[in-house]
GROMACS .gro file of C-alpha atoms in nm:
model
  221
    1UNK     CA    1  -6.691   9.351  12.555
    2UNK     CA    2  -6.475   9.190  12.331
    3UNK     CA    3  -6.149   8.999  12.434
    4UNK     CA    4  -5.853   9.020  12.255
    5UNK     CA    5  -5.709   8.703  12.380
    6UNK     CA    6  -5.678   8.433  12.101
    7UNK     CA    7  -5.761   8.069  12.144
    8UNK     CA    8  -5.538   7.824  12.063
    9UNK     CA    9  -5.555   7.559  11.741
   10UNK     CA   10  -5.618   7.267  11.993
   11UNK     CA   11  -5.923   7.458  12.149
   12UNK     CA   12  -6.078   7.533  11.845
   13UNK     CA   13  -6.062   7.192  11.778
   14UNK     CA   14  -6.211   7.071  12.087
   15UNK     CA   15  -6.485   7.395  12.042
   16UNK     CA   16  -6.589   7.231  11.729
   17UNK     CA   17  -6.595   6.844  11.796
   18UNK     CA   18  -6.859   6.946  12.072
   19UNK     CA   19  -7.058   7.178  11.806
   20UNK     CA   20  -7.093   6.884  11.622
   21UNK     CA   21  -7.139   6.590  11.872
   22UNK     CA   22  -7.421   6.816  12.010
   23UNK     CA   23  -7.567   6.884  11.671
   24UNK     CA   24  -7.410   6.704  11.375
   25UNK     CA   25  -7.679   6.825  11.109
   26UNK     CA   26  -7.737   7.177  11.183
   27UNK     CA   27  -7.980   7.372  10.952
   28UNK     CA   28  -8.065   7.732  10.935
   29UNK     CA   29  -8.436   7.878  11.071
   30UNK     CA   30  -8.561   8.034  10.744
   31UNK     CA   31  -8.827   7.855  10.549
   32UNK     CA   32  -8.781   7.829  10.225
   33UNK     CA   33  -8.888   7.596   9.883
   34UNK     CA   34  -8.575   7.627   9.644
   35UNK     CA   35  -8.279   7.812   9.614
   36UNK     CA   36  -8.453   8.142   9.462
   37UNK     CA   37  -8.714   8.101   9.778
   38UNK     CA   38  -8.401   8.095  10.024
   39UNK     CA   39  -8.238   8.376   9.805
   40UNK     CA   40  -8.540   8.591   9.898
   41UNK     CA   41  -8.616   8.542  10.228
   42UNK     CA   42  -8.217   8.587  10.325
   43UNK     CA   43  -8.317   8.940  10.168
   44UNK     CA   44  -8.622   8.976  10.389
   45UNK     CA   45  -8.405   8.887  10.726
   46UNK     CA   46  -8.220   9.172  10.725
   47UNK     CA   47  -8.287   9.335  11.064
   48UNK     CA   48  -8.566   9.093  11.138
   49UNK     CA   49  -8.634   8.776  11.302
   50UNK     CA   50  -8.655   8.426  11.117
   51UNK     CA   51  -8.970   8.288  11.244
   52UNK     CA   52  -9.107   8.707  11.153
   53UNK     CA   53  -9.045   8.595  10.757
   54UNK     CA   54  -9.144   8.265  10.808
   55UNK     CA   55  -9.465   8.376  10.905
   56UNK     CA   56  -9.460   8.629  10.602
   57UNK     CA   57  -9.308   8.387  10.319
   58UNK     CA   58  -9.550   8.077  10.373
   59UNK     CA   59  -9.795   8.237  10.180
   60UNK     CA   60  -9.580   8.427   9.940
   61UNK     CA   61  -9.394   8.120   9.848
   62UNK     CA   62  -9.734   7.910   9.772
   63UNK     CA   63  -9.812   8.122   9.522
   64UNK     CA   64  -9.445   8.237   9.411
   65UNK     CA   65  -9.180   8.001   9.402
   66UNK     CA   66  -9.006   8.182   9.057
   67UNK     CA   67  -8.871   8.467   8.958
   68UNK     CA   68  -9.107   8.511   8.700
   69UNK     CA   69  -9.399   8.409   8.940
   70UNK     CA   70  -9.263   8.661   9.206
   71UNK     CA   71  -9.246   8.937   8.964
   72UNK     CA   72  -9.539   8.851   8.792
   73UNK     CA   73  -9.713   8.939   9.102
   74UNK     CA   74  -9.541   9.318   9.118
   75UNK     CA   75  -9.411   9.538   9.423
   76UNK     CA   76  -9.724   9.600   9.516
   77UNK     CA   77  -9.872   9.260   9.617
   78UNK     CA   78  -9.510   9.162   9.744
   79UNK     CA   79  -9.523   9.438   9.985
   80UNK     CA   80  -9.877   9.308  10.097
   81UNK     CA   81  -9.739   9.007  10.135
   82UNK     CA   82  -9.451   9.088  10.350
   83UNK     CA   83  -9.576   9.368  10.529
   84UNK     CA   84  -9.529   9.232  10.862
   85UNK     CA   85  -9.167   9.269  10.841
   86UNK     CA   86  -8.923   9.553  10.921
   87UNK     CA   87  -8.857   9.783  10.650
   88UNK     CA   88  -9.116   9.612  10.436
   89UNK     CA   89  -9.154   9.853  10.155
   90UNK     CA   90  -8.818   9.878  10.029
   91UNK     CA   91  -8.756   9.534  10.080
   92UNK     CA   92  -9.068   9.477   9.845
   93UNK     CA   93  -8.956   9.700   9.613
   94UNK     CA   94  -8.564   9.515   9.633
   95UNK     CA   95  -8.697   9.192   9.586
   96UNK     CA   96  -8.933   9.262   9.278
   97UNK     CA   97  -8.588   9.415   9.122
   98UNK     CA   98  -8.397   9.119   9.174
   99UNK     CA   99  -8.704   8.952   9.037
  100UNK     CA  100  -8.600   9.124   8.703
  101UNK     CA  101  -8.242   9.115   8.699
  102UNK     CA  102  -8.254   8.710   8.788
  103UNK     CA  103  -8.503   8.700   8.477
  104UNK     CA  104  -8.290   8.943   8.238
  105UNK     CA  105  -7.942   8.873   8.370
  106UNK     CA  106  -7.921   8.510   8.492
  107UNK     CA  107  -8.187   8.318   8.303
  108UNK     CA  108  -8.382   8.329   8.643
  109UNK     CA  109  -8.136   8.124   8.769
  110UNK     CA  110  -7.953   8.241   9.110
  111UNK     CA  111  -7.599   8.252   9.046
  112UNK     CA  112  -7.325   8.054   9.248
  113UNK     CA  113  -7.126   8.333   9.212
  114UNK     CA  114  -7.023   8.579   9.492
  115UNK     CA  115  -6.960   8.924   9.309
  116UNK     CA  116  -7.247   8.829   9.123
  117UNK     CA  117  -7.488   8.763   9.399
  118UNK     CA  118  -7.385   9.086   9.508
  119UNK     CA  119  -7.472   9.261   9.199
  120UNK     CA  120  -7.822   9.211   9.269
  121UNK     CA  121  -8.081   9.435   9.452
  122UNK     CA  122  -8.109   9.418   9.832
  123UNK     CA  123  -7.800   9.128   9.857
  124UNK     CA  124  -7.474   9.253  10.021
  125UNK     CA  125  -7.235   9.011  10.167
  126UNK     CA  126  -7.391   8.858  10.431
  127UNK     CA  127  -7.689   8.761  10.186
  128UNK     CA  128  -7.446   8.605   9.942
  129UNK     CA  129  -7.245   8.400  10.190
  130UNK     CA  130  -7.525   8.284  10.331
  131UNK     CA  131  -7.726   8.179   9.999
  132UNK     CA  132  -7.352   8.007   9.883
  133UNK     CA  133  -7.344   7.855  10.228
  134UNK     CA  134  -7.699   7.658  10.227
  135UNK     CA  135  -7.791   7.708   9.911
  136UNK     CA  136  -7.408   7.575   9.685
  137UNK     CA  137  -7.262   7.400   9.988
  138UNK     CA  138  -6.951   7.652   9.990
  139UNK     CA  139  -6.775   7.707  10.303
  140UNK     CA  140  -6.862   8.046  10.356
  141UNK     CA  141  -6.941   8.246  10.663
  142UNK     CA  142  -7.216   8.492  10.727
  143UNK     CA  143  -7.090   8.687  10.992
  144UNK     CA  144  -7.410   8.876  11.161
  145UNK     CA  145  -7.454   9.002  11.560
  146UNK     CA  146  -7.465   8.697  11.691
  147UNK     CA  147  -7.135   8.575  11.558
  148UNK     CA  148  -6.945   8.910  11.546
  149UNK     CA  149  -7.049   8.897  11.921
  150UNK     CA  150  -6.913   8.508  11.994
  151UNK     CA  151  -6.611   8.541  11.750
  152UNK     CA  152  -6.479   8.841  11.990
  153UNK     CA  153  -6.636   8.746  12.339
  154UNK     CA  154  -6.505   8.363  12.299
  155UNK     CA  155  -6.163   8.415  12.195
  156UNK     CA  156  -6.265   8.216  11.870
  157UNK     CA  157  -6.185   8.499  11.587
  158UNK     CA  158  -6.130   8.886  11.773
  159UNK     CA  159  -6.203   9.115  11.491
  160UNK     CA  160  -6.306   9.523  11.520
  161UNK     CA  161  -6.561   9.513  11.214
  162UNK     CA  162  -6.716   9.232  11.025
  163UNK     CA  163  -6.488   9.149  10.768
  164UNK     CA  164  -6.194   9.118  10.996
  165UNK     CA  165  -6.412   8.855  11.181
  166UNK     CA  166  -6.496   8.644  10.858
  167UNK     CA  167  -6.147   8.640  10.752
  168UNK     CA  168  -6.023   8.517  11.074
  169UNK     CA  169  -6.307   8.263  11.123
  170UNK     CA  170  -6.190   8.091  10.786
  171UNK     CA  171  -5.883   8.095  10.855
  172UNK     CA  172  -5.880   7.919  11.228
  173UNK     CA  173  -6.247   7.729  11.211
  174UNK     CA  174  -6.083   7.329  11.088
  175UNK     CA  175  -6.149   7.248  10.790
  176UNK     CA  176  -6.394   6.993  10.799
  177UNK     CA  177  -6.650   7.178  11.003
  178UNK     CA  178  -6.648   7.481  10.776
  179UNK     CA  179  -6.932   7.435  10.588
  180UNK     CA  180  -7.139   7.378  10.931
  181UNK     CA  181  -6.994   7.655  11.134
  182UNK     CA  182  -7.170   7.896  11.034
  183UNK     CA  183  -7.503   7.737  11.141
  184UNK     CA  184  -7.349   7.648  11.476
  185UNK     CA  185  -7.183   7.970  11.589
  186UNK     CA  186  -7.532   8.122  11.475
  187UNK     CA  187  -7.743   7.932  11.663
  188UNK     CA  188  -7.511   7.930  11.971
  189UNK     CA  189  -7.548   8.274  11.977
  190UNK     CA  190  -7.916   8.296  11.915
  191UNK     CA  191  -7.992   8.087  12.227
  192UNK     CA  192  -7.711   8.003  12.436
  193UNK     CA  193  -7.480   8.304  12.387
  194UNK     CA  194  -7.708   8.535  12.422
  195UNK     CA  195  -7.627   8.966  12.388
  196UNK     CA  196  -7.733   9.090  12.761
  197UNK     CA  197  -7.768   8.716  12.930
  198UNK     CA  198  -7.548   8.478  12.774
  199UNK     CA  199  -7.628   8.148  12.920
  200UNK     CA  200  -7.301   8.035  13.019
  201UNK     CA  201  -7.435   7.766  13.276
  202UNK     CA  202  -7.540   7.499  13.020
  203UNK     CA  203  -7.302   7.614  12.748
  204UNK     CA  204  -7.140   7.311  12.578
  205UNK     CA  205  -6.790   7.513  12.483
  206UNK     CA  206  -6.780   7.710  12.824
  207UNK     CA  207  -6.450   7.496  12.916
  208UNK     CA  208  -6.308   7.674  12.591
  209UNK     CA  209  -6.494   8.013  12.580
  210UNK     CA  210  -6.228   8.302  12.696
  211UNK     CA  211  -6.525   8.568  12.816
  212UNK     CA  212  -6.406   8.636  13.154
  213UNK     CA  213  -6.796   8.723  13.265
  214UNK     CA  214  -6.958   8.396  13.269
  215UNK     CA  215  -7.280   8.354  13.420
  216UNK     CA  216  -7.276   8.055  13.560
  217UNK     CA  217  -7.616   8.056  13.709
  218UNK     CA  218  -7.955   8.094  13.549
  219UNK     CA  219  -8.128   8.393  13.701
  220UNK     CA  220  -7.750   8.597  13.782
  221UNK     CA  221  -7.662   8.897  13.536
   0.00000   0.00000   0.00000
């Protein structure tokens, strides 16, 4: 349940000096070659699991690192490729299109460009923040369930609906850890702050988290 109850500018500090003393080089879990590889398999995450299109991009990738490679190969093979993962054939058949609009539109380059990132088949705005996150080193956040969750059930950035959350993350995360917070807030909620059992008994921010639930014993619910 999300609470309402802001944290202060001082916490948020403190929240993010131990994200980073705990982790100061945090990457994302996605495999990727290049920025068009990344591009792609941000596409294929949607409502799957990182490790699930890591196991269907290694091959894909050896054999199509381009757009031109990629679409060389048409939606058919792609989908053979990738047809391990959730929603599979229309993802296929999205990633073959931006295939041809990277080729025809961008000089199959992928552009740093938000509204044009969004232009392109299968990419909304979690895609493009993420891709101008890792991929251009902007400060961008890709608000998903795991940080929609911790943004309301810390205290960190309450918000009722994603976009409320992203603008209210950049606006209280510090400067200088922007372009890592993301990755932190991500993972944090991937393993530690988790949905059903958050793990609040070897959290490293539980002096600053505002949940007012904390389990503070492995094994309790």
């Amino acid at each position: 349940m999300a609470q309402r109850t802001r944290l202060t500018k001082q916490t948020i500090n403190d929240m993010f000096a131990k994200f980073e003393a705990n982790n100061p080089h945090p990457e994302g879990e996605l495999d990727y070659v290049n920025i068009f590889t990344l591009l792609v398999a941000v596409v294929l995450s949607a409502q799957a699991t990182d490790a699930g299109v890591n196991k269907a991009t290694k091959a894909l990738f050896e054999v199509a690192d381009t757009p031109e490679k990629m679409y060389a190969l048409g939606e058919d093979k792609i989908r053979d490729y990738i047809k391990t993962i959730g929603l599979y054939r229309n993802k296929a058949k999205n990633v073959y299109a931006l295939c041809k609009a990277l080729i025809e539109q961008h000089n199959s380059e992928v552009p740093e460009d938000r509204e044009a990132l969004e232009a392109l088949p299968g990419v909304g705005r979690k895609t493009a923040n993420v891709v101008l996150n890792i991929g251009f080193g902007h400060p961008t956040i890709a608000v998903d369930t795991h940080l929609f969750r911790i943004a309301n059930r810390t205290g960190l950035a309450p918000g009722k609906n994603v976009l409320a959350v992203e603008k209210l993350l950049l606006k209280v995360i510090p400067k200088d850890h922007l372009l890592n917070a993301h990755h932190w807030l991500i993972l944090h909620g991937r393993y530690i702050c988790k949905a059903r059992k958050p793990e609040c008994y070897h959290c490293i921010i539980v002096d600053e988290c505002k949940f007012k639930d904390k389990v503070m014993e492995a094994g309790k619910k």
